[in-house]
PDB file of C-alpha atoms in Angstrom:
ATOM      1  CA  UNK A   1     188.774  56.233 144.086  1.00 34.00           C
ATOM      2  CA  UNK A   2     187.855  57.967 146.913  1.00 41.00           C
ATOM      3  CA  UNK A   3     190.633  57.757 149.985  1.00 39.00           C
ATOM      4  CA  UNK A   4     188.045  55.738 152.681  1.00 40.00           C
ATOM      5  CA  UNK A   5     184.683  53.733 151.135  1.00 45.00           C
ATOM      6  CA  UNK A   6     183.354  55.173 154.564  1.00 50.00           C
ATOM      7  CA  UNK A   7     182.903  56.269 157.536  1.00 48.00           C
ATOM      8  CA  UNK A   8     185.394  53.612 159.296  1.00 67.00           C
ATOM      9  CA  UNK A   9     189.135  54.553 157.731  1.00 75.00           C
ATOM     10  CA  UNK A  10     190.091  54.551 160.590  1.00 81.00           C
ATOM     11  CA  UNK A  11     189.562  50.345 161.036  1.00 83.00           C
ATOM     12  CA  UNK A  12     190.941  49.598 157.365  1.00 81.00           C
ATOM     13  CA  UNK A  13     194.589  51.579 158.383  1.00 85.00           C
ATOM     14  CA  UNK A  14     194.874  49.511 161.116  1.00 89.00           C
ATOM     15  CA  UNK A  15     194.178  46.043 159.607  1.00 89.00           C
ATOM     16  CA  UNK A  16     196.216  46.910 156.824  1.00 87.00           C
ATOM     17  CA  UNK A  17     199.330  47.546 159.660  1.00 91.00           C
ATOM     18  CA  UNK A  18     197.561  44.360 160.960  1.00 93.00           C
ATOM     19  CA  UNK A  19     199.006  42.731 157.832  1.00 91.00           C
ATOM     20  CA  UNK A  20     201.978  44.053 156.650  1.00 91.00           C
ATOM     21  CA  UNK A  21     203.595  43.743 160.528  1.00 94.00           C
ATOM     22  CA  UNK A  22     202.619  40.451 160.717  1.00 95.00           C
ATOM     23  CA  UNK A  23     204.054  38.958 157.773  1.00 94.00           C
ATOM     24  CA  UNK A  24     207.339  40.956 158.843  1.00 94.00           C
ATOM     25  CA  UNK A  25     207.678  39.088 162.145  1.00 95.00           C
ATOM     26  CA  UNK A  26     206.857  35.358 159.955  1.00 95.00           C
ATOM     27  CA  UNK A  27     210.265  35.209 159.922  1.00 95.00           C
ATOM     28  CA  UNK A  28     210.506  34.594 164.270  1.00 96.00           C
ATOM     29  CA  UNK A  29     208.566  31.655 164.066  1.00 97.00           C
ATOM     30  CA  UNK A  30     210.724  30.219 161.213  1.00 96.00           C
ATOM     31  CA  UNK A  31     214.012  30.411 162.901  1.00 95.00           C
ATOM     32  CA  UNK A  32     211.782  29.706 166.183  1.00 96.00           C
ATOM     33  CA  UNK A  33     210.741  26.127 164.675  1.00 97.00           C
ATOM     34  CA  UNK A  34     213.967  25.565 163.322  1.00 96.00           C
ATOM     35  CA  UNK A  35     216.047  26.559 166.438  1.00 95.00           C
ATOM     36  CA  UNK A  36     214.067  23.575 168.084  1.00 96.00           C
ATOM     37  CA  UNK A  37     214.694  21.686 165.018  1.00 96.00           C
ATOM     38  CA  UNK A  38     211.449  20.529 163.394  1.00 97.00           C
ATOM     39  CA  UNK A  39     212.090  19.619 160.254  1.00 97.00           C
ATOM     40  CA  UNK A  40     213.175  21.605 156.926  1.00 97.00           C
ATOM     41  CA  UNK A  41     210.025  19.453 155.575  1.00 97.00           C
ATOM     42  CA  UNK A  42     207.933  20.403 158.329  1.00 98.00           C
ATOM     43  CA  UNK A  43     207.889  23.982 158.749  1.00 97.00           C
ATOM     44  CA  UNK A  44     207.045  24.256 154.901  1.00 97.00           C
ATOM     45  CA  UNK A  45     204.237  22.549 155.036  1.00 98.00           C
ATOM     46  CA  UNK A  46     202.455  24.024 158.203  1.00 97.00           C
ATOM     47  CA  UNK A  47     201.942  27.230 156.756  1.00 97.00           C
ATOM     48  CA  UNK A  48     199.887  26.228 153.946  1.00 97.00           C
ATOM     49  CA  UNK A  49     198.240  24.162 156.497  1.00 98.00           C
ATOM     50  CA  UNK A  50     197.327  26.503 158.841  1.00 97.00           C
ATOM     51  CA  UNK A  51     195.768  29.263 155.493  1.00 96.00           C
ATOM     52  CA  UNK A  52     194.079  25.889 154.367  1.00 97.00           C
ATOM     53  CA  UNK A  53     192.442  25.622 158.326  1.00 97.00           C
ATOM     54  CA  UNK A  54     191.057  29.757 157.914  1.00 95.00           C
ATOM     55  CA  UNK A  55     190.023  30.395 154.285  1.00 95.00           C
ATOM     56  CA  UNK A  56     188.347  26.649 154.447  1.00 97.00           C
ATOM     57  CA  UNK A  57     186.299  27.489 157.567  1.00 96.00           C
ATOM     58  CA  UNK A  58     185.690  30.839 156.086  1.00 94.00           C
ATOM     59  CA  UNK A  59     184.059  29.911 153.368  1.00 96.00           C
ATOM     60  CA  UNK A  60     182.280  26.880 155.304  1.00 97.00           C
ATOM     61  CA  UNK A  61     180.558  29.813 157.613  1.00 95.00           C
ATOM     62  CA  UNK A  62     179.662  32.143 154.656  1.00 94.00           C
ATOM     63  CA  UNK A  63     178.813  30.023 151.657  1.00 95.00           C
ATOM     64  CA  UNK A  64     180.054  26.704 151.659  1.00 96.00           C
ATOM     65  CA  UNK A  65     178.399  26.280 148.140  1.00 95.00           C
ATOM     66  CA  UNK A  66     181.138  28.955 147.166  1.00 95.00           C
ATOM     67  CA  UNK A  67     183.813  25.942 147.523  1.00 96.00           C
ATOM     68  CA  UNK A  68     181.670  24.516 143.870  1.00 96.00           C
ATOM     69  CA  UNK A  69     183.170  25.954 141.480  1.00 95.00           C
ATOM     70  CA  UNK A  70     181.552  26.820 138.118  1.00 89.00           C
ATOM     71  CA  UNK A  71     183.842  25.441 135.174  1.00 92.00           C
ATOM     72  CA  UNK A  72     185.690  21.950 136.641  1.00 93.00           C
ATOM     73  CA  UNK A  73     189.257  23.604 134.495  1.00 95.00           C
ATOM     74  CA  UNK A  74     188.920  25.611 137.073  1.00 96.00           C
ATOM     75  CA  UNK A  75     189.545  23.083 139.986  1.00 96.00           C
ATOM     76  CA  UNK A  76     192.605  22.314 137.551  1.00 96.00           C
ATOM     77  CA  UNK A  77     194.569  26.005 138.052  1.00 97.00           C
ATOM     78  CA  UNK A  78     193.690  26.662 141.493  1.00 97.00           C
ATOM     79  CA  UNK A  79     194.770  23.447 142.845  1.00 97.00           C
ATOM     80  CA  UNK A  80     197.589  22.274 140.653  1.00 97.00           C
ATOM     81  CA  UNK A  81     198.738  25.328 138.769  1.00 97.00           C
ATOM     82  CA  UNK A  82     198.372  27.368 141.536  1.00 97.00           C
ATOM     83  CA  UNK A  83     198.857  25.981 144.524  1.00 97.00           C
ATOM     84  CA  UNK A  84     200.559  22.230 143.656  1.00 97.00           C
ATOM     85  CA  UNK A  85     203.066  24.249 141.407  1.00 98.00           C
ATOM     86  CA  UNK A  86     203.507  27.909 142.585  1.00 97.00           C
ATOM     87  CA  UNK A  87     202.115  28.005 145.908  1.00 97.00           C
ATOM     88  CA  UNK A  88     204.363  24.952 147.063  1.00 98.00           C
ATOM     89  CA  UNK A  89     207.655  26.310 144.822  1.00 98.00           C
ATOM     90  CA  UNK A  90     207.160  30.305 146.770  1.00 97.00           C
ATOM     91  CA  UNK A  91     206.681  28.511 149.992  1.00 96.00           C
ATOM     92  CA  UNK A  92     209.789  25.801 149.659  1.00 97.00           C
ATOM     93  CA  UNK A  93     212.125  28.958 148.550  1.00 98.00           C
ATOM     94  CA  UNK A  94     210.553  31.416 151.513  1.00 97.00           C
ATOM     95  CA  UNK A  95     211.610  28.972 153.394  1.00 97.00           C
ATOM     96  CA  UNK A  96     215.578  28.211 152.204  1.00 97.00           C
ATOM     97  CA  UNK A  97     215.811  32.104 152.381  1.00 97.00           C
ATOM     98  CA  UNK A  98     214.387  32.190 155.477  1.00 96.00           C
ATOM     99  CA  UNK A  99     217.732  30.501 156.481  1.00 94.00           C
ATOM    100  CA  UNK A 100     220.155  32.001 154.299  1.00 94.00           C
ATOM    101  CA  UNK A 101     220.053  35.392 154.617  1.00 95.00           C
ATOM    102  CA  UNK A 102     219.157  38.125 157.245  1.00 95.00           C
ATOM    103  CA  UNK A 103     215.408  38.408 158.252  1.00 96.00           C
ATOM    104  CA  UNK A 104     215.095  41.590 156.565  1.00 96.00           C
ATOM    105  CA  UNK A 105     216.217  41.214 153.259  1.00 96.00           C
ATOM    106  CA  UNK A 106     214.243  38.322 153.199  1.00 96.00           C
ATOM    107  CA  UNK A 107     211.352  40.275 153.582  1.00 96.00           C
ATOM    108  CA  UNK A 108     212.392  42.540 150.957  1.00 96.00           C
ATOM    109  CA  UNK A 109     212.646  39.904 148.662  1.00 96.00           C
ATOM    110  CA  UNK A 110     209.177  39.062 149.067  1.00 94.00           C
ATOM    111  CA  UNK A 111     208.316  42.119 149.164  1.00 93.00           C
ATOM    112  CA  UNK A 112     209.504  43.468 145.991  1.00 94.00           C
ATOM    113  CA  UNK A 113     207.411  40.825 143.968  1.00 93.00           C
ATOM    114  CA  UNK A 114     205.733  44.059 142.448  1.00 91.00           C
ATOM    115  CA  UNK A 115     208.798  44.508 139.998  1.00 94.00           C
ATOM    116  CA  UNK A 116     208.488  41.522 138.536  1.00 95.00           C
ATOM    117  CA  UNK A 117     203.899  41.757 138.401  1.00 93.00           C
ATOM    118  CA  UNK A 118     204.785  44.864 136.593  1.00 93.00           C
ATOM    119  CA  UNK A 119     206.055  42.501 133.712  1.00 94.00           C
ATOM    120  CA  UNK A 120     203.967  39.261 134.325  1.00 95.00           C
ATOM    121  CA  UNK A 121     200.970  41.429 134.492  1.00 92.00           C
ATOM    122  CA  UNK A 122     201.828  43.311 130.967  1.00 93.00           C
ATOM    123  CA  UNK A 123     202.331  39.236 129.458  1.00 95.00           C
ATOM    124  CA  UNK A 124     199.043  37.602 130.245  1.00 94.00           C
ATOM    125  CA  UNK A 125     197.071  40.662 130.435  1.00 92.00           C
ATOM    126  CA  UNK A 126     197.869  43.085 128.749  1.00 92.00           C
ATOM    127  CA  UNK A 127     198.084  46.386 131.267  1.00 89.00           C
ATOM    128  CA  UNK A 128     200.184  48.773 129.972  1.00 89.00           C
ATOM    129  CA  UNK A 129     203.797  49.556 131.175  1.00 91.00           C
ATOM    130  CA  UNK A 130     204.316  53.289 131.987  1.00 91.00           C
ATOM    131  CA  UNK A 131     207.410  55.216 131.997  1.00 93.00           C
ATOM    132  CA  UNK A 132     207.214  56.272 135.355  1.00 93.00           C
ATOM    133  CA  UNK A 133     206.101  52.684 136.234  1.00 92.00           C
ATOM    134  CA  UNK A 134     210.275  51.246 134.691  1.00 95.00           C
ATOM    135  CA  UNK A 135     211.548  53.673 136.017  1.00 96.00           C
ATOM    136  CA  UNK A 136     210.184  53.037 139.625  1.00 95.00           C
ATOM    137  CA  UNK A 137     210.647  49.294 138.951  1.00 95.00           C
ATOM    138  CA  UNK A 138     214.259  49.976 138.113  1.00 97.00           C
ATOM    139  CA  UNK A 139     214.804  52.427 141.288  1.00 97.00           C
ATOM    140  CA  UNK A 140     214.320  49.554 143.275  1.00 96.00           C
ATOM    141  CA  UNK A 141     216.422  46.666 141.319  1.00 96.00           C
ATOM    142  CA  UNK A 142     219.487  49.835 142.387  1.00 96.00           C
ATOM    143  CA  UNK A 143     218.140  49.379 145.552  1.00 96.00           C
ATOM    144  CA  UNK A 144     218.028  46.429 146.199  1.00 96.00           C
ATOM    145  CA  UNK A 145     221.514  46.236 144.782  1.00 94.00           C
ATOM    146  CA  UNK A 146     222.625  48.455 147.242  1.00 94.00           C
ATOM    147  CA  UNK A 147     221.187  46.296 149.943  1.00 94.00           C
ATOM    148  CA  UNK A 148     223.368  43.302 148.592  1.00 93.00           C
ATOM    149  CA  UNK A 149     225.588  45.181 148.461  1.00 87.00           C
ATOM    150  CA  UNK A 150     226.797  44.433 144.914  1.00 82.00           C
ATOM    151  CA  UNK A 151     229.393  47.771 144.606  1.00 73.00           C
ATOM    152  CA  UNK A 152     230.720  47.757 148.001  1.00 70.00           C
ATOM    153  CA  UNK A 153     231.290  44.285 149.131  1.00 63.00           C
ATOM    154  CA  UNK A 154     229.292  42.197 151.699  1.00 62.00           C
ATOM    155  CA  UNK A 155     230.673  41.216 154.996  1.00 62.00           C
ATOM    156  CA  UNK A 156     229.442  37.729 154.053  1.00 65.00           C
ATOM    157  CA  UNK A 157     225.387  37.188 155.649  1.00 76.00           C
ATOM    158  CA  UNK A 158     224.378  37.802 151.833  1.00 87.00           C
ATOM    159  CA  UNK A 159     225.500  34.543 149.326  1.00 89.00           C
ATOM    160  CA  UNK A 160     225.081  33.319 146.556  1.00 90.00           C
ATOM    161  CA  UNK A 161     222.498  31.068 147.582  1.00 94.00           C
ATOM    162  CA  UNK A 162     220.759  33.553 149.834  1.00 94.00           C
ATOM    163  CA  UNK A 163     220.423  35.805 146.810  1.00 95.00           C
ATOM    164  CA  UNK A 164     219.484  32.469 144.704  1.00 97.00           C
ATOM    165  CA  UNK A 165     216.407  31.807 147.283  1.00 97.00           C
ATOM    166  CA  UNK A 166     215.161  35.157 147.001  1.00 97.00           C
ATOM    167  CA  UNK A 167     215.380  35.710 143.595  1.00 97.00           C
ATOM    168  CA  UNK A 168     212.870  32.771 143.776  1.00 98.00           C
ATOM    169  CA  UNK A 169     210.562  34.205 146.662  1.00 97.00           C
ATOM    170  CA  UNK A 170     209.919  37.443 144.322  1.00 97.00           C
ATOM    171  CA  UNK A 171     209.779  35.191 140.950  1.00 97.00           C
ATOM    172  CA  UNK A 172     207.462  32.647 142.526  1.00 97.00           C
ATOM    173  CA  UNK A 173     205.248  34.717 144.277  1.00 94.00           C
ATOM    174  CA  UNK A 174     205.101  37.901 141.577  1.00 95.00           C
ATOM    175  CA  UNK A 175     203.542  34.183 139.554  1.00 96.00           C
ATOM    176  CA  UNK A 176     201.573  33.236 142.629  1.00 95.00           C
ATOM    177  CA  UNK A 177     199.718  36.623 142.696  1.00 92.00           C
ATOM    178  CA  UNK A 178     199.257  36.619 138.865  1.00 94.00           C
ATOM    179  CA  UNK A 179     196.711  33.081 139.279  1.00 95.00           C
ATOM    180  CA  UNK A 180     195.343  34.511 141.745  1.00 91.00           C
ATOM    181  CA  UNK A 181     194.710  37.456 139.866  1.00 90.00           C
ATOM    182  CA  UNK A 182     192.832  35.619 137.072  1.00 94.00           C
ATOM    183  CA  UNK A 183     191.161  33.989 139.638  1.00 93.00           C
ATOM    184  CA  UNK A 184     189.529  36.631 140.977  1.00 86.00           C
ATOM    185  CA  UNK A 185     188.534  37.807 136.971  1.00 90.00           C
ATOM    186  CA  UNK A 186     186.579  34.739 137.691  1.00 93.00           C
ATOM    187  CA  UNK A 187     184.635  36.010 140.080  1.00 91.00           C
ATOM    188  CA  UNK A 188     186.088  33.377 142.610  1.00 94.00           C
ATOM    189  CA  UNK A 189     185.690  34.539 146.382  1.00 92.00           C
ATOM    190  CA  UNK A 190     189.401  34.823 147.719  1.00 90.00           C
ATOM    191  CA  UNK A 191     188.865  32.763 150.514  1.00 92.00           C
ATOM    192  CA  UNK A 192     187.914  29.653 148.112  1.00 95.00           C
ATOM    193  CA  UNK A 193     191.502  30.488 146.753  1.00 94.00           C
ATOM    194  CA  UNK A 194     193.586  30.142 148.572  1.00 94.00           C
ATOM    195  CA  UNK A 195     191.309  27.133 150.429  1.00 97.00           C
ATOM    196  CA  UNK A 196     192.251  24.952 146.965  1.00 97.00           C
ATOM    197  CA  UNK A 197     196.159  26.479 146.625  1.00 97.00           C
ATOM    198  CA  UNK A 198     196.753  25.308 149.885  1.00 97.00           C
ATOM    199  CA  UNK A 199     195.081  22.547 148.832  1.00 98.00           C
ATOM    200  CA  UNK A 200     197.058  21.758 146.143  1.00 98.00           C
ATOM    201  CA  UNK A 201     200.161  22.820 148.308  1.00 98.00           C
ATOM    202  CA  UNK A 202     199.792  20.542 150.645  1.00 98.00           C
ATOM    203  CA  UNK A 203     199.180  17.894 147.802  1.00 98.00           C
ATOM    204  CA  UNK A 204     202.349  18.301 146.353  1.00 98.00           C
ATOM    205  CA  UNK A 205     204.874  18.235 149.627  1.00 98.00           C
ATOM    206  CA  UNK A 206     202.797  15.198 150.849  1.00 97.00           C
ATOM    207  CA  UNK A 207     204.250  12.773 148.296  1.00 97.00           C
ATOM    208  CA  UNK A 208     207.025  13.595 150.594  1.00 97.00           C
ATOM    209  CA  UNK A 209     206.428  14.943 153.968  1.00 98.00           C
ATOM    210  CA  UNK A 210     202.243  14.951 155.038  1.00 97.00           C
ATOM    211  CA  UNK A 211     199.820  16.388 157.477  1.00 97.00           C
ATOM    212  CA  UNK A 212     199.990  13.195 159.772  1.00 98.00           C
ATOM    213  CA  UNK A 213     204.049  13.443 159.243  1.00 98.00           C
ATOM    214  CA  UNK A 214     204.030  17.103 160.807  1.00 98.00           C
ATOM    215  CA  UNK A 215     201.870  15.747 164.088  1.00 97.00           C
ATOM    216  CA  UNK A 216     204.040  12.742 164.388  1.00 97.00           C
ATOM    217  CA  UNK A 217     207.697  15.223 164.682  1.00 98.00           C
ATOM    218  CA  UNK A 218     205.497  17.379 166.939  1.00 97.00           C
ATOM    219  CA  UNK A 219     204.382  14.962 168.793  1.00 96.00           C
ATOM    220  CA  UNK A 220     207.809  13.765 169.523  1.00 96.00           C
ATOM    221  CA  UNK A 221     208.919  17.144 169.664  1.00 96.00           C
ATOM    222  CA  UNK A 222     206.624  17.433 172.741  1.00 95.00           C
ATOM    223  CA  UNK A 223     208.355  15.452 174.601  1.00 93.00           C
ATOM    224  CA  UNK A 224     211.129  17.721 174.700  1.00 93.00           C
ATOM    225  CA  UNK A 225     209.559  21.480 174.438  1.00 95.00           C
ATOM    226  CA  UNK A 226     206.257  20.636 176.417  1.00 93.00           C
ATOM    227  CA  UNK A 227     203.207  22.853 176.140  1.00 94.00           C
ATOM    228  CA  UNK A 228     205.468  26.059 175.113  1.00 95.00           C
ATOM    229  CA  UNK A 229     205.827  24.381 172.153  1.00 96.00           C
ATOM    230  CA  UNK A 230     202.013  24.282 170.850  1.00 96.00           C
ATOM    231  CA  UNK A 231     201.771  27.610 172.679  1.00 97.00           C
ATOM    232  CA  UNK A 232     204.290  29.069 169.862  1.00 97.00           C
ATOM    233  CA  UNK A 233     202.227  26.844 167.533  1.00 97.00           C
ATOM    234  CA  UNK A 234     198.401  28.343 168.627  1.00 97.00           C
ATOM    235  CA  UNK A 235     200.547  32.049 168.488  1.00 98.00           C
ATOM    236  CA  UNK A 236     201.613  31.043 164.173  1.00 97.00           C
ATOM    237  CA  UNK A 237     198.311  29.968 163.541  1.00 97.00           C
ATOM    238  CA  UNK A 238     196.796  33.359 165.238  1.00 97.00           C
ATOM    239  CA  UNK A 239     199.517  35.311 163.218  1.00 96.00           C
ATOM    240  CA  UNK A 240     198.717  33.280 159.900  1.00 95.00           C
ATOM    241  CA  UNK A 241     195.146  34.101 160.436  1.00 94.00           C
ATOM    242  CA  UNK A 242     195.587  38.149 160.399  1.00 94.00           C
ATOM    243  CA  UNK A 243     198.305  37.895 158.320  1.00 92.00           C
ATOM    244  CA  UNK A 244     196.470  36.878 155.549  1.00 87.00           C
ATOM    245  CA  UNK A 245     193.227  37.749 155.962  1.00 86.00           C
ATOM    246  CA  UNK A 246     193.705  41.670 157.228  1.00 87.00           C
ATOM    247  CA  UNK A 247     194.986  43.422 154.601  1.00 77.00           C
ATOM    248  CA  UNK A 248     191.926  41.665 152.355  1.00 75.00           C
ATOM    249  CA  UNK A 249     189.565  42.746 154.926  1.00 79.00           C
ATOM    250  CA  UNK A 250     191.176  46.139 154.865  1.00 79.00           C
ATOM    251  CA  UNK A 251     190.104  46.853 151.232  1.00 70.00           C
ATOM    252  CA  UNK A 252     186.224  46.841 152.448  1.00 74.00           C
ATOM    253  CA  UNK A 253     188.130  50.226 153.942  1.00 77.00           C
ATOM    254  CA  UNK A 254     190.121  52.035 152.313  1.00 72.00           C
ATOM    255  CA  UNK A 255     191.142  52.007 149.058  1.00 68.00           C
ATOM    256  CA  UNK A 256     193.986  49.787 147.473  1.00 64.00           C
ATOM    257  CA  UNK A 257     196.580  52.185 146.925  1.00 61.00           C
ATOM    258  CA  UNK A 258     196.526  52.903 150.790  1.00 68.00           C
ATOM    259  CA  UNK A 259     196.309  49.918 151.973  1.00 70.00           C
ATOM    260  CA  UNK A 260     199.647  48.846 149.875  1.00 69.00           C
ATOM    261  CA  UNK A 261     201.182  52.212 150.856  1.00 75.00           C
ATOM    262  CA  UNK A 262     200.743  50.371 154.878  1.00 82.00           C
ATOM    263  CA  UNK A 263     202.595  47.569 153.863  1.00 81.00           C
ATOM    264  CA  UNK A 264     205.882  49.721 154.154  1.00 85.00           C
ATOM    265  CA  UNK A 265     205.932  47.578 157.522  1.00 91.00           C
ATOM    266  CA  UNK A 266     206.773  44.698 156.534  1.00 93.00           C
ATOM    267  CA  UNK A 267     210.116  45.021 155.613  1.00 93.00           C
ATOM    268  CA  UNK A 268     210.540  47.286 158.702  1.00 92.00           C
ATOM    269  CA  UNK A 269     209.497  44.992 161.252  1.00 95.00           C
ATOM    270  CA  UNK A 270     211.969  41.978 160.019  1.00 95.00           C
ATOM    271  CA  UNK A 271     214.411  44.491 160.015  1.00 94.00           C
ATOM    272  CA  UNK A 272     214.097  44.859 163.569  1.00 95.00           C
ATOM    273  CA  UNK A 273     212.947  41.582 164.626  1.00 95.00           C
ATOM    274  CA  UNK A 274     216.488  40.291 162.822  1.00 95.00           C
ATOM    275  CA  UNK A 275     218.749  43.660 164.583  1.00 94.00           C
ATOM    276  CA  UNK A 276     216.688  43.048 168.334  1.00 95.00           C
ATOM    277  CA  UNK A 277     216.601  38.937 168.379  1.00 93.00           C
ATOM    278  CA  UNK A 278     219.017  37.606 166.737  1.00 93.00           C
ATOM    279  CA  UNK A 279     221.677  40.938 166.342  1.00 93.00           C
ATOM    280  CA  UNK A 280     221.308  41.302 162.344  1.00 93.00           C
ATOM    281  CA  UNK A 281     222.527  44.277 161.772  1.00 91.00           C
ATOM    282  CA  UNK A 282     222.433  46.008 158.026  1.00 90.00           C
ATOM    283  CA  UNK A 283     225.209  48.282 156.892  1.00 91.00           C
ATOM    284  CA  UNK A 284     224.415  52.157 156.537  1.00 91.00           C
ATOM    285  CA  UNK A 285     224.554  51.061 152.741  1.00 92.00           C
ATOM    286  CA  UNK A 286     222.113  48.426 153.244  1.00 93.00           C
ATOM    287  CA  UNK A 287     219.742  50.789 155.052  1.00 94.00           C
ATOM    288  CA  UNK A 288     219.335  53.164 152.087  1.00 95.00           C
ATOM    289  CA  UNK A 289     219.086  50.807 149.605  1.00 95.00           C
ATOM    290  CA  UNK A 290     216.763  49.874 151.674  1.00 95.00           C
ATOM    291  CA  UNK A 291     214.208  52.777 151.877  1.00 95.00           C
ATOM    292  CA  UNK A 292     214.940  53.075 148.433  1.00 96.00           C
ATOM    293  CA  UNK A 293     214.148  50.389 146.850  1.00 96.00           C
ATOM    294  CA  UNK A 294     210.926  49.655 149.361  1.00 94.00           C
ATOM    295  CA  UNK A 295     210.054  53.616 148.090  1.00 93.00           C
ATOM    296  CA  UNK A 296     209.908  53.017 145.185  1.00 94.00           C
ATOM    297  CA  UNK A 297     208.197  49.599 144.919  1.00 92.00           C
ATOM    298  CA  UNK A 298     204.999  52.064 147.456  1.00 89.00           C
ATOM    299  CA  UNK A 299     205.066  54.977 145.463  1.00 89.00           C
ATOM    300  CA  UNK A 300     204.507  52.474 142.049  1.00 90.00           C
ATOM    301  CA  UNK A 301     201.213  50.793 143.561  1.00 83.00           C
ATOM    302  CA  UNK A 302     200.232  54.219 144.636  1.00 80.00           C
ATOM    303  CA  UNK A 303     200.635  55.834 141.085  1.00 81.00           C
ATOM    304  CA  UNK A 304     198.865  52.923 139.434  1.00 76.00           C
ATOM    305  CA  UNK A 305     195.949  52.188 141.636  1.00 70.00           C
ATOM    306  CA  UNK A 306     195.428  55.787 141.511  1.00 67.00           C
ATOM    307  CA  UNK A 307     195.293  55.223 137.401  1.00 66.00           C
ATOM    308  CA  UNK A 308     198.431  57.369 137.426  1.00 58.00           C
ATOM    309  CA  UNK A 309     200.595  55.185 136.593  1.00 58.00           C
TER     310      UNK A 309
END
């Protein structure tokens, strides 16, 4: 596959970078919402609600009939399995990981889903696991161990609970991507998959905390925080739209292998945000571990999409 799919490769690179950067700063918004007192349930349901609005709007604009799936069983797999189980689990564990770990380490766990995805794609789609993939996965795991300071002992920033939530993020996101792949194979547009996935997550969350509950809580918080709260919510909505939409759009301009390489910015931006905004310092060993882990994953994604894996 050629590097550039059309005559606007810079557009694809910029879109890929935009998606990576906006994903990397998710933690800033979550920390702000936590700081001002938005409940954990509110922070959990906020992202699927915003993503649902984004992609449901896209579906209505592009092709409303695309929301009607050919096979009724696909409503079960998109809404219940993908949304109600997998995405709901991922989103909840991500919120807990942000609470428990530095932003850089949470982002690394998020980024490392590719390691688990190798095994899942083999199990469910019989994709070949090559020696290069195995080596890259092992190198990445070694890097993660350095980041968690397993070999040297840490200073208390990385707790057992934090590691549990971080690993849960990695595994649940890998499973979510696996079923996304299944749905794309069924020729369901990505924006339709995301619409039903987020709908399923919201339905599950609503047994404990619904969208009306979210608006009531935000309304009560407006008394104290005023327009600033809604400005930040608007910025987060824009951030979510760019994060989920830019990477998908980038595939129209450049090869997926190069799009995935732009995502090296995700943990980089998260590490910078953690350091400058919250004083979350990484030791030299942790920085080296992040470089090792991220480099191995990026290389694995590159050779895979190039057919060299």
